[in-house]
PDB file of C-alpha atoms and ligand atoms in Angstrom:
ATOM      1  CA  MET A   1       9.017   3.973  18.429  1.00 51.00           C
ATOM      2  CA  ALA A   2       9.403   5.955  15.246  1.00 48.00           C
ATOM      3  CA  VAL A   3      11.294   9.206  15.733  1.00 67.00           C
ATOM      4  CA  ASP A   4       9.975  10.933  12.636  1.00 91.00           C
ATOM      5  CA  PRO A   5       6.324  10.015  12.088  1.00 95.00           C
ATOM      6  CA  LEU A   6       5.014  10.270   8.532  1.00 96.00           C
ATOM      7  CA  ILE A   7       1.623   8.606   9.004  1.00 97.00           C
ATOM      8  CA  GLU A   8      -0.187   8.794  12.331  1.00 96.00           C
ATOM      9  CA  LEU A   9      -3.569   7.351  13.246  1.00 97.00           C
ATOM     10  CA  ARG A  10      -4.964   8.282  16.652  1.00 97.00           C
ATOM     11  CA  ASP A  11      -8.055   6.603  18.122  1.00 97.00           C
ATOM     12  CA  VAL A  12      -9.521   6.036  14.675  1.00 97.00           C
ATOM     13  CA  ASN A  13     -12.983   4.522  14.491  1.00 98.00           C
ATOM     14  CA  LYS A  14     -14.910   3.672  11.380  1.00 97.00           C
ATOM     15  CA  PHE A  15     -18.342   2.158  10.833  1.00 97.00           C
ATOM     16  CA  TYR A  16     -20.095   0.711   7.815  1.00 96.00           C
ATOM     17  CA  GLY A  17     -23.633   1.204   9.045  1.00 94.00           C
ATOM     18  CA  GLN A  18     -23.812  -0.927  12.208  1.00 94.00           C
ATOM     19  CA  LEU A  19     -20.502  -2.653  11.512  1.00 96.00           C
ATOM     20  CA  HIS A  20     -17.701  -1.236  13.642  1.00 98.00           C
ATOM     21  CA  VAL A  21     -14.940  -1.966  11.173  1.00 98.00           C
ATOM     22  CA  LEU A  22     -12.005  -0.029  12.688  1.00 98.00           C
ATOM     23  CA  ARG A  23     -11.825   0.112  16.483  1.00 98.00           C
ATOM     24  CA  ASP A  24      -9.625   2.626  18.282  1.00 98.00           C
ATOM     25  CA  ILE A  25      -6.787   2.251  15.826  1.00 98.00           C
ATOM     26  CA  ASN A  26      -3.499   3.796  16.935  1.00 98.00           C
ATOM     27  CA  LEU A  27      -0.693   3.421  14.475  1.00 97.00           C
ATOM     28  CA  THR A  28       2.433   5.383  13.649  1.00 97.00           C
ATOM     29  CA  VAL A  29       4.515   4.807  10.546  1.00 97.00           C
ATOM     30  CA  GLY A  30       7.866   6.537  10.631  1.00 97.00           C
ATOM     31  CA  ARG A  31       9.548   8.059   7.605  1.00 97.00           C
ATOM     32  CA  GLY A  32      11.319   5.307   5.702  1.00 97.00           C
ATOM     33  CA  GLU A  33       9.613   2.588   7.680  1.00 97.00           C
ATOM     34  CA  VAL A  34       7.994  -0.521   6.179  1.00 98.00           C
ATOM     35  CA  VAL A  35       4.972  -1.750   8.112  1.00 98.00           C
ATOM     36  CA  VAL A  36       3.390  -5.033   7.083  1.00 98.00           C
ATOM     37  CA  VAL A  37      -0.261  -5.469   8.049  1.00 98.00           C
ATOM     38  CA  ILE A  38      -1.569  -8.996   8.355  1.00 97.00           C
ATOM     39  CA  GLY A  39      -4.698 -10.580   9.727  1.00 96.00           C
ATOM     40  CA  PRO A  40      -7.697 -12.710   8.864  1.00 96.00           C
ATOM     41  CA  SER A  41     -10.036 -11.827   6.021  1.00 96.00           C
ATOM     42  CA  GLY A  42     -12.544  -9.197   7.120  1.00 97.00           C
ATOM     43  CA  SER A  43     -10.357  -7.826   9.916  1.00 98.00           C
ATOM     44  CA  GLY A  44     -10.279  -4.331   8.382  1.00 98.00           C
ATOM     45  CA  LYS A  45      -6.919  -4.260   6.588  1.00 98.00           C
ATOM     46  CA  SER A  46      -8.229  -2.851   3.310  1.00 97.00           C
ATOM     47  CA  THR A  47     -10.406  -0.369   5.140  1.00 98.00           C
ATOM     48  CA  LEU A  48      -7.360   0.784   7.098  1.00 97.00           C
ATOM     49  CA  CYS A  49      -5.470   1.469   3.862  1.00 96.00           C
ATOM     50  CA  ARG A  50      -8.451   3.215   2.346  1.00 94.00           C
ATOM     51  CA  THR A  51      -8.875   5.529   5.318  1.00 94.00           C
ATOM     52  CA  ILE A  52      -5.208   6.527   5.204  1.00 94.00           C
ATOM     53  CA  ASN A  53      -5.561   8.088   1.778  1.00 87.00           C
ATOM     54  CA  ARG A  54      -9.117   9.101   2.484  1.00 86.00           C
ATOM     55  CA  LEU A  55     -10.900   6.829   0.045  1.00 88.00           C
ATOM     56  CA  GLU A  56     -13.072   6.230   3.127  1.00 91.00           C
ATOM     57  CA  THR A  57     -14.176   8.689   5.793  1.00 90.00           C
ATOM     58  CA  ILE A  58     -13.810   7.969   9.513  1.00 93.00           C
ATOM     59  CA  GLU A  59     -16.313   8.577  12.295  1.00 94.00           C
ATOM     60  CA  SER A  60     -13.842   9.607  14.981  1.00 94.00           C
ATOM     61  CA  GLY A  61     -10.154  10.019  15.618  1.00 95.00           C
ATOM     62  CA  HIS A  62      -7.352  11.715  13.742  1.00 93.00           C
ATOM     63  CA  ILE A  63      -5.170  10.869  10.793  1.00 94.00           C
ATOM     64  CA  VAL A  64      -2.085  13.002  10.233  1.00 93.00           C
ATOM     65  CA  ILE A  65       0.163  12.733   7.177  1.00 93.00           C
ATOM     66  CA  ASP A  66       3.572  14.382   7.446  1.00 92.00           C
ATOM     67  CA  GLY A  67       2.393  16.662  10.215  1.00 90.00           C
ATOM     68  CA  ARG A  68      -0.833  17.731   8.519  1.00 86.00           C
ATOM     69  CA  PRO A  69      -4.339  16.492   9.343  1.00 87.00           C
ATOM     70  CA  LEU A  70      -6.122  14.698   6.505  1.00 81.00           C
ATOM     71  CA  PRO A  71      -8.027  17.225   4.439  1.00 74.00           C
ATOM     72  CA  GLU A  72     -11.789  16.749   4.177  1.00 73.00           C
ATOM     73  CA  GLU A  73     -12.153  17.349   0.481  1.00 70.00           C
ATOM     74  CA  GLY A  74     -11.262  19.531  -2.485  1.00 70.00           C
ATOM     75  CA  LYS A  75      -7.792  20.500  -3.542  1.00 73.00           C
ATOM     76  CA  GLY A  76      -6.152  19.337  -0.330  1.00 74.00           C
ATOM     77  CA  LEU A  77      -7.565  15.894  -0.848  1.00 76.00           C
ATOM     78  CA  ALA A  78      -6.325  15.581  -4.417  1.00 74.00           C
ATOM     79  CA  GLN A  79      -2.920  16.674  -3.168  1.00 76.00           C
ATOM     80  CA  LEU A  80      -3.005  14.071  -0.415  1.00 77.00           C
ATOM     81  CA  ARG A  81      -3.922  11.318  -2.861  1.00 77.00           C
ATOM     82  CA  ALA A  82      -0.894  12.294  -4.891  1.00 79.00           C
ATOM     83  CA  GLU A  83       1.306  12.196  -1.781  1.00 87.00           C
ATOM     84  CA  VAL A  84       0.141   8.799  -0.588  1.00 92.00           C
ATOM     85  CA  GLY A  85       0.106   6.344  -3.447  1.00 93.00           C
ATOM     86  CA  MET A  86      -1.862   3.133  -3.422  1.00 94.00           C
ATOM     87  CA  VAL A  87      -1.308  -0.166  -5.191  1.00 96.00           C
ATOM     88  CA  PHE A  88      -4.237  -2.567  -5.256  1.00 94.00           C
ATOM     89  CA  GLN A  89      -4.652  -6.275  -5.826  1.00 93.00           C
ATOM     90  CA  SER A  90      -6.261  -5.462  -9.189  1.00 92.00           C
ATOM     91  CA  PHE A  91      -3.886  -3.320 -11.191  1.00 89.00           C
ATOM     92  CA  ASN A  92      -6.543  -1.011 -12.691  1.00 91.00           C
ATOM     93  CA  LEU A  93      -4.496  -0.011 -15.723  1.00 96.00           C
ATOM     94  CA  PHE A  94      -6.243   1.666 -18.632  1.00 97.00           C
ATOM     95  CA  ALA A  95      -6.566  -1.088 -21.247  1.00 97.00           C
ATOM     96  CA  HIS A  96      -6.655   1.256 -24.240  1.00 97.00           C
ATOM     97  CA  LYS A  97      -3.521   3.172 -23.207  1.00 98.00           C
ATOM     98  CA  THR A  98       0.071   2.049 -23.585  1.00 98.00           C
ATOM     99  CA  VAL A  99       2.184   1.229 -20.557  1.00 98.00           C
ATOM    100  CA  LEU A 100       3.992   4.546 -20.990  1.00 98.00           C
ATOM    101  CA  ALA A 101       0.723   6.490 -21.217  1.00 98.00           C
ATOM    102  CA  ASN A 102      -0.594   4.737 -18.112  1.00 98.00           C
ATOM    103  CA  VAL A 103       2.426   5.854 -16.110  1.00 98.00           C
ATOM    104  CA  SER A 104       2.362   9.391 -17.554  1.00 98.00           C
ATOM    105  CA  LEU A 105      -1.353  10.075 -17.243  1.00 96.00           C
ATOM    106  CA  ALA A 106      -1.601  11.336 -13.665  1.00 92.00           C
ATOM    107  CA  GLN A 107       1.655  13.242 -14.046  1.00 93.00           C
ATOM    108  CA  LEU A 108      -0.029  15.266 -16.787  1.00 94.00           C
ATOM    109  CA  LYS A 109      -3.401  15.632 -15.053  1.00 91.00           C
ATOM    110  CA  VAL A 110      -2.456  15.948 -11.388  1.00 87.00           C
ATOM    111  CA  ARG A 111       1.146  17.126 -11.405  1.00 88.00           C
ATOM    112  CA  LYS A 112       0.610  19.230 -14.553  1.00 92.00           C
ATOM    113  CA  ARG A 113       3.906  18.111 -16.026  1.00 94.00           C
ATOM    114  CA  LYS A 114       4.665  18.654 -19.682  1.00 97.00           C
ATOM    115  CA  LYS A 115       4.273  15.536 -21.796  1.00 97.00           C
ATOM    116  CA  ASP A 116       7.988  15.210 -22.544  1.00 97.00           C
ATOM    117  CA  ASP A 117       8.885  15.555 -18.877  1.00 97.00           C
ATOM    118  CA  ALA A 118       6.214  13.086 -17.818  1.00 97.00           C
ATOM    119  CA  ASP A 119       7.271  10.537 -20.417  1.00 98.00           C
ATOM    120  CA  ARG A 120      10.920  10.903 -19.467  1.00 98.00           C
ATOM    121  CA  ARG A 121      10.061  10.313 -15.805  1.00 97.00           C
ATOM    122  CA  SER A 122       7.843   7.358 -16.783  1.00 98.00           C
ATOM    123  CA  ARG A 123      10.680   5.726 -18.711  1.00 98.00           C
ATOM    124  CA  GLU A 124      12.999   6.131 -15.718  1.00 98.00           C
ATOM    125  CA  LEU A 125      10.439   4.465 -13.490  1.00 98.00           C
ATOM    126  CA  LEU A 126       9.725   1.675 -15.965  1.00 98.00           C
ATOM    127  CA  GLU A 127      13.462   1.051 -16.002  1.00 97.00           C
ATOM    128  CA  ARG A 128      13.425   0.924 -12.218  1.00 96.00           C
ATOM    129  CA  VAL A 129      10.713  -1.759 -12.181  1.00 97.00           C
ATOM    130  CA  GLY A 130      12.433  -3.701 -14.967  1.00 96.00           C
ATOM    131  CA  LEU A 131      10.027  -2.854 -17.771  1.00 97.00           C
ATOM    132  CA  ALA A 132      11.942  -0.358 -19.907  1.00 96.00           C
ATOM    133  CA  SER A 133      11.398  -2.479 -23.005  1.00 97.00           C
ATOM    134  CA  GLN A 134       7.616  -2.737 -22.518  1.00 98.00           C
ATOM    135  CA  ALA A 135       6.753   0.972 -22.661  1.00 98.00           C
ATOM    136  CA  GLU A 136       4.925   0.896 -25.991  1.00 98.00           C
ATOM    137  CA  LYS A 137       2.857  -2.208 -25.224  1.00 98.00           C
ATOM    138  CA  PHE A 138      -0.717  -2.358 -23.977  1.00 98.00           C
ATOM    139  CA  PRO A 139      -1.538  -3.849 -20.575  1.00 97.00           C
ATOM    140  CA  ALA A 140      -3.154  -6.968 -22.048  1.00 97.00           C
ATOM    141  CA  GLN A 141       0.156  -7.841 -23.726  1.00 97.00           C
ATOM    142  CA  LEU A 142       1.860  -8.042 -20.325  1.00 97.00           C
ATOM    143  CA  SER A 143       1.784 -10.722 -17.641  1.00 96.00           C
ATOM    144  CA  GLY A 144       0.036 -10.027 -14.354  1.00 96.00           C
ATOM    145  CA  GLY A 145       3.361  -9.504 -12.610  1.00 97.00           C
ATOM    146  CA  GLN A 146       4.439  -7.020 -15.257  1.00 97.00           C
ATOM    147  CA  GLN A 147       1.108  -5.184 -15.021  1.00 97.00           C
ATOM    148  CA  GLN A 148       1.483  -4.884 -11.272  1.00 97.00           C
ATOM    149  CA  ARG A 149       4.982  -3.470 -11.742  1.00 98.00           C
ATOM    150  CA  VAL A 150       3.495  -0.887 -14.120  1.00 98.00           C
ATOM    151  CA  ALA A 151       0.984  -0.020 -11.401  1.00 97.00           C
ATOM    152  CA  ILE A 152       3.878   0.485  -8.975  1.00 98.00           C
ATOM    153  CA  ALA A 153       5.687   2.711 -11.494  1.00 98.00           C
ATOM    154  CA  ARG A 154       2.487   4.689 -11.941  1.00 97.00           C
ATOM    155  CA  ALA A 155       2.197   5.211  -8.184  1.00 96.00           C
ATOM    156  CA  LEU A 156       5.852   6.252  -7.960  1.00 97.00           C
ATOM    157  CA  ALA A 157       5.336   8.791 -10.753  1.00 96.00           C
ATOM    158  CA  MET A 158       3.468  11.037  -8.305  1.00 93.00           C
ATOM    159  CA  ASP A 159       6.621  11.221  -6.157  1.00 94.00           C
ATOM    160  CA  PRO A 160       4.587  10.027  -3.173  1.00 95.00           C
ATOM    161  CA  LYS A 161       5.764  10.415   0.402  1.00 95.00           C
ATOM    162  CA  ALA A 162       4.394   6.979   1.164  1.00 97.00           C
ATOM    163  CA  LEU A 163       2.971   3.994  -0.671  1.00 97.00           C
ATOM    164  CA  LEU A 164       0.145   1.752   0.495  1.00 97.00           C
ATOM    165  CA  PHE A 165      -0.062  -1.759  -0.923  1.00 98.00           C
ATOM    166  CA  ASP A 166      -3.252  -3.773  -0.469  1.00 97.00           C
ATOM    167  CA  GLU A 167      -2.462  -7.422  -1.219  1.00 97.00           C
ATOM    168  CA  PRO A 168      -0.423  -6.525  -4.302  1.00 97.00           C
ATOM    169  CA  THR A 169       0.452 -10.127  -5.140  1.00 97.00           C
ATOM    170  CA  SER A 170      -2.792 -11.905  -4.238  1.00 95.00           C
ATOM    171  CA  ALA A 171      -4.154 -11.907  -7.782  1.00 94.00           C
ATOM    172  CA  LEU A 172      -0.900 -13.159  -9.309  1.00 95.00           C
ATOM    173  CA  ASP A 173       0.142 -16.605 -10.432  1.00 93.00           C
ATOM    174  CA  PRO A 174       2.801 -17.963  -8.056  1.00 92.00           C
ATOM    175  CA  GLU A 175       5.672 -17.609 -10.516  1.00 92.00           C
ATOM    176  CA  MET A 176       5.012 -13.861 -10.801  1.00 95.00           C
ATOM    177  CA  ILE A 177       4.851 -13.050  -7.113  1.00 97.00           C
ATOM    178  CA  ASN A 178       8.592 -12.744  -6.593  1.00 96.00           C
ATOM    179  CA  GLU A 179       9.203 -10.253  -9.376  1.00 96.00           C
ATOM    180  CA  VAL A 180       6.727  -7.891  -7.699  1.00 97.00           C
ATOM    181  CA  LEU A 181       8.067  -8.524  -4.203  1.00 97.00           C
ATOM    182  CA  GLU A 182      11.597  -7.843  -5.442  1.00 97.00           C
ATOM    183  CA  VAL A 183      10.551  -4.430  -6.739  1.00 97.00           C
ATOM    184  CA  MET A 184       8.953  -3.729  -3.368  1.00 98.00           C
ATOM    185  CA  GLN A 185      12.089  -4.917  -1.535  1.00 97.00           C
ATOM    186  CA  GLN A 186      14.142  -2.502  -3.590  1.00 96.00           C
ATOM    187  CA  LEU A 187      11.773   0.376  -2.796  1.00 97.00           C
ATOM    188  CA  ALA A 188      12.098  -0.483   0.877  1.00 96.00           C
ATOM    189  CA  ARG A 189      15.897  -0.452   0.622  1.00 96.00           C
ATOM    190  CA  ASP A 190      15.691   2.910  -1.151  1.00 96.00           C
ATOM    191  CA  GLY A 191      13.904   4.308   1.894  1.00 96.00           C
ATOM    192  CA  MET A 192      10.300   4.483   0.698  1.00 97.00           C
ATOM    193  CA  THR A 193       7.760   4.617   3.514  1.00 98.00           C
ATOM    194  CA  MET A 194       5.414   1.696   2.938  1.00 98.00           C
ATOM    195  CA  VAL A 195       2.327   0.122   4.484  1.00 98.00           C
ATOM    196  CA  VAL A 196       1.900  -3.332   2.973  1.00 98.00           C
ATOM    197  CA  VAL A 197      -1.075  -5.622   3.481  1.00 98.00           C
ATOM    198  CA  THR A 198       0.175  -9.044   2.456  1.00 96.00           C
ATOM    199  CA  HIS A 199       0.179 -12.716   3.304  1.00 92.00           C
ATOM    200  CA  GLU A 200       3.741 -13.046   2.013  1.00 94.00           C
ATOM    201  CA  MET A 201       5.477 -13.824   5.277  1.00 93.00           C
ATOM    202  CA  GLY A 202       8.895 -14.014   3.628  1.00 94.00           C
ATOM    203  CA  PHE A 203       8.492 -10.397   2.591  1.00 96.00           C
ATOM    204  CA  ALA A 204       7.346  -9.458   6.085  1.00 96.00           C
ATOM    205  CA  ARG A 205      10.370 -11.140   7.648  1.00 95.00           C
ATOM    206  CA  SER A 206      12.910  -9.649   5.295  1.00 94.00           C
ATOM    207  CA  ALA A 207      11.546  -6.169   4.524  1.00 96.00           C
ATOM    208  CA  ALA A 208       9.317  -5.081   7.406  1.00 97.00           C
ATOM    209  CA  ASN A 209      10.445  -2.939  10.306  1.00 97.00           C
ATOM    210  CA  ARG A 210       7.201  -3.856  12.057  1.00 97.00           C
ATOM    211  CA  VAL A 211       4.353  -6.278  11.689  1.00 97.00           C
ATOM    212  CA  VAL A 212       0.873  -5.099  12.623  1.00 98.00           C
ATOM    213  CA  PHE A 213      -1.566  -7.925  13.256  1.00 98.00           C
ATOM    214  CA  MET A 214      -5.249  -6.992  12.965  1.00 98.00           C
ATOM    215  CA  ALA A 215      -8.312  -8.913  14.065  1.00 97.00           C
ATOM    216  CA  ASP A 216     -11.918  -7.728  14.281  1.00 97.00           C
ATOM    217  CA  GLY A 217     -11.021  -4.153  13.430  1.00 98.00           C
ATOM    218  CA  ARG A 218      -8.344  -3.825  16.106  1.00 98.00           C
ATOM    219  CA  VAL A 219      -4.579  -3.694  16.087  1.00 98.00           C
ATOM    220  CA  VAL A 220      -3.849  -6.725  18.251  1.00 98.00           C
ATOM    221  CA  GLU A 221      -0.069  -6.768  17.901  1.00 97.00           C
ATOM    222  CA  ASP A 222       2.437  -4.216  16.608  1.00 97.00           C
ATOM    223  CA  ARG A 223       5.962  -5.606  16.896  1.00 96.00           C
ATOM    224  CA  THR A 224       9.141  -6.408  15.031  1.00 97.00           C
ATOM    225  CA  PRO A 225       8.830  -9.324  12.562  1.00 96.00           C
ATOM    226  CA  GLU A 226      11.315 -11.282  14.642  1.00 95.00           C
ATOM    227  CA  ALA A 227       9.270 -10.890  17.823  1.00 96.00           C
ATOM    228  CA  PHE A 228       5.968 -11.469  16.071  1.00 96.00           C
ATOM    229  CA  PHE A 229       6.892 -14.602  14.178  1.00 94.00           C
ATOM    230  CA  THR A 230       8.921 -16.270  16.908  1.00 93.00           C
ATOM    231  CA  ALA A 231       6.701 -15.380  19.842  1.00 93.00           C
ATOM    232  CA  PRO A 232       3.233 -14.050  18.961  1.00 93.00           C
ATOM    233  CA  GLU A 233       1.519 -12.920  22.164  1.00 95.00           C
ATOM    234  CA  SER A 234      -2.160 -13.159  21.357  1.00 96.00           C
ATOM    235  CA  ASP A 235      -4.184 -16.309  20.773  1.00 96.00           C
ATOM    236  CA  ARG A 236      -5.599 -14.715  17.619  1.00 96.00           C
ATOM    237  CA  ALA A 237      -2.135 -14.250  16.137  1.00 96.00           C
ATOM    238  CA  LYS A 238      -0.985 -17.731  17.174  1.00 95.00           C
ATOM    239  CA  ASP A 239      -4.053 -19.231  15.563  1.00 95.00           C
ATOM    240  CA  PHE A 240      -3.626 -17.155  12.400  1.00 94.00           C
ATOM    241  CA  LEU A 241       0.062 -18.016  12.058  1.00 93.00           C
ATOM    242  CA  SER A 242      -0.537 -21.716  12.607  1.00 91.00           C
ATOM    243  CA  LYS A 243      -2.990 -21.647   9.700  1.00 89.00           C
ATOM    244  CA  ILE A 244      -0.965 -19.686   7.184  1.00 84.00           C
ATOM    245  CA  LEU A 245       2.442 -21.148   7.972  1.00 75.00           C
ATOM    246  CA  LYS A 246       1.137 -24.658   7.353  1.00 70.00           C
ATOM    247  CA  HIS A 247       0.774 -23.893   3.640  1.00 58.00           C
TER     248      HIS A 247
HETATM  249  N1  LIG B 301     -18.010  -0.743   1.454  1.00 62.50           N
HETATM  250  C1  LIG B 301     -18.362  -1.558   2.461  1.00 62.50           C
HETATM  251  N2  LIG B 301     -19.617  -1.540   2.967  1.00 62.50           N
HETATM  252  C2  LIG B 301     -19.967  -2.334   4.003  1.00 62.50           C
HETATM  253  N3  LIG B 301     -19.134  -3.213   4.613  1.00 62.50           N
HETATM  254  C3  LIG B 301     -17.872  -3.275   4.153  1.00 62.50           C
HETATM  255  C4  LIG B 301     -17.418  -2.469   3.056  1.00 62.50           C
HETATM  256  N4  LIG B 301     -16.103  -2.752   2.824  1.00 62.50           N
HETATM  257  C5  LIG B 301     -15.772  -3.694   3.718  1.00 62.50           C
HETATM  258  N5  LIG B 301     -16.809  -4.019   4.512  1.00 62.50           N
HETATM  259  C6  LIG B 301     -16.802  -4.961   5.647  1.00 62.50           C
HETATM  260  O1  LIG B 301     -15.852  -4.460   6.588  1.00 62.50           O
HETATM  261  C7  LIG B 301     -15.118  -5.512   7.156  1.00 62.50           C
HETATM  262  C8  LIG B 301     -13.638  -5.295   6.909  1.00 62.50           C
HETATM  263  O2  LIG B 301     -13.393  -5.399   5.527  1.00 62.50           O
HETATM  264  P1  LIG B 301     -11.956  -5.203   4.902  1.00 62.50           P
HETATM  265  O3  LIG B 301     -11.376  -3.925   5.372  1.00 62.50           O
HETATM  266  O4  LIG B 301     -12.105  -5.389   3.432  1.00 62.50           O
HETATM  267  O5  LIG B 301     -11.150  -6.418   5.565  1.00 62.50           O
HETATM  268  P2  LIG B 301      -9.838  -7.161   5.065  1.00 62.50           P
HETATM  269  O6  LIG B 301      -9.190  -6.305   4.037  1.00 62.50           O
HETATM  270  O7  LIG B 301      -9.022  -7.345   6.306  1.00 62.50           O
HETATM  271  O8  LIG B 301     -10.279  -8.488   4.512  1.00 62.50           O
HETATM  272  C9  LIG B 301     -15.652  -6.809   6.553  1.00 62.50           C
HETATM  273  O9  LIG B 301     -16.634  -7.324   7.435  1.00 62.50           O
HETATM  274  C10 LIG B 301     -16.288  -6.332   5.268  1.00 62.50           C
HETATM  275  O10 LIG B 301     -17.338  -7.192   4.889  1.00 62.50           O
HETATM  276 MG1  LIG B 302      -8.643  -6.695   2.073  1.00 62.50          MG
END
């Protein structure tokens, strides 16, 4: 088990109306750990991510980030959002702003950095994701893979304690998937704490410390990639793996 927990969910339950979407979720993500979350469509993976940075409320249970309970609202919540970054399937870049301005924006607004400092940090991060030469372009002039790397740079610009990725490569053409996964691999090697919802099993095998398999709003398995892929315990996981590994 993780010795130094950064994200902890205890007995978390969430409903959408009558739909019990997260059921008694217990999950600990240690500092520097990479946890890959997989499971069938509708099993609650996105909702799990959204509850962790409080884009969704929960009905019962506790979520603790770096030793502090999730704030309800207000300043604490804005602070939390800055501490736990999120990267979505859709990149959500501002179309009328340059790549540089997209990465600098929240640094100015949330971190209150001076423009020069923010832009300097943005250029460092664009370099890190391999896009130093694209800073003055607009999102539409970039490929999907490049746009997603900008979105990762933008998330990193908040100096987050952890990053959540919700199917970051699902909207990408196949030839662009690897360039995004490689950036994520590098972040993992650099010690970033990451929760990654993905169907990229190669990434799970090579980068994850643990694989969490969800079905029907529950964590059904929470094991090392090696153990999960070679000997899944539950019928749900066996069935799921037989379907996705065929492709
Ligand atoms: N905003 C919402 N309102 C009502 N139901 C929702 C909402 N978001 C998701 N759901 C439902 O919750 C369940 C889990 O969804 P989701 O977390 O998106 O699953 P996954 O990401 O694993 O595909 C699904 O049945 C979905 O239809
Ligand atoms: Mg989802």
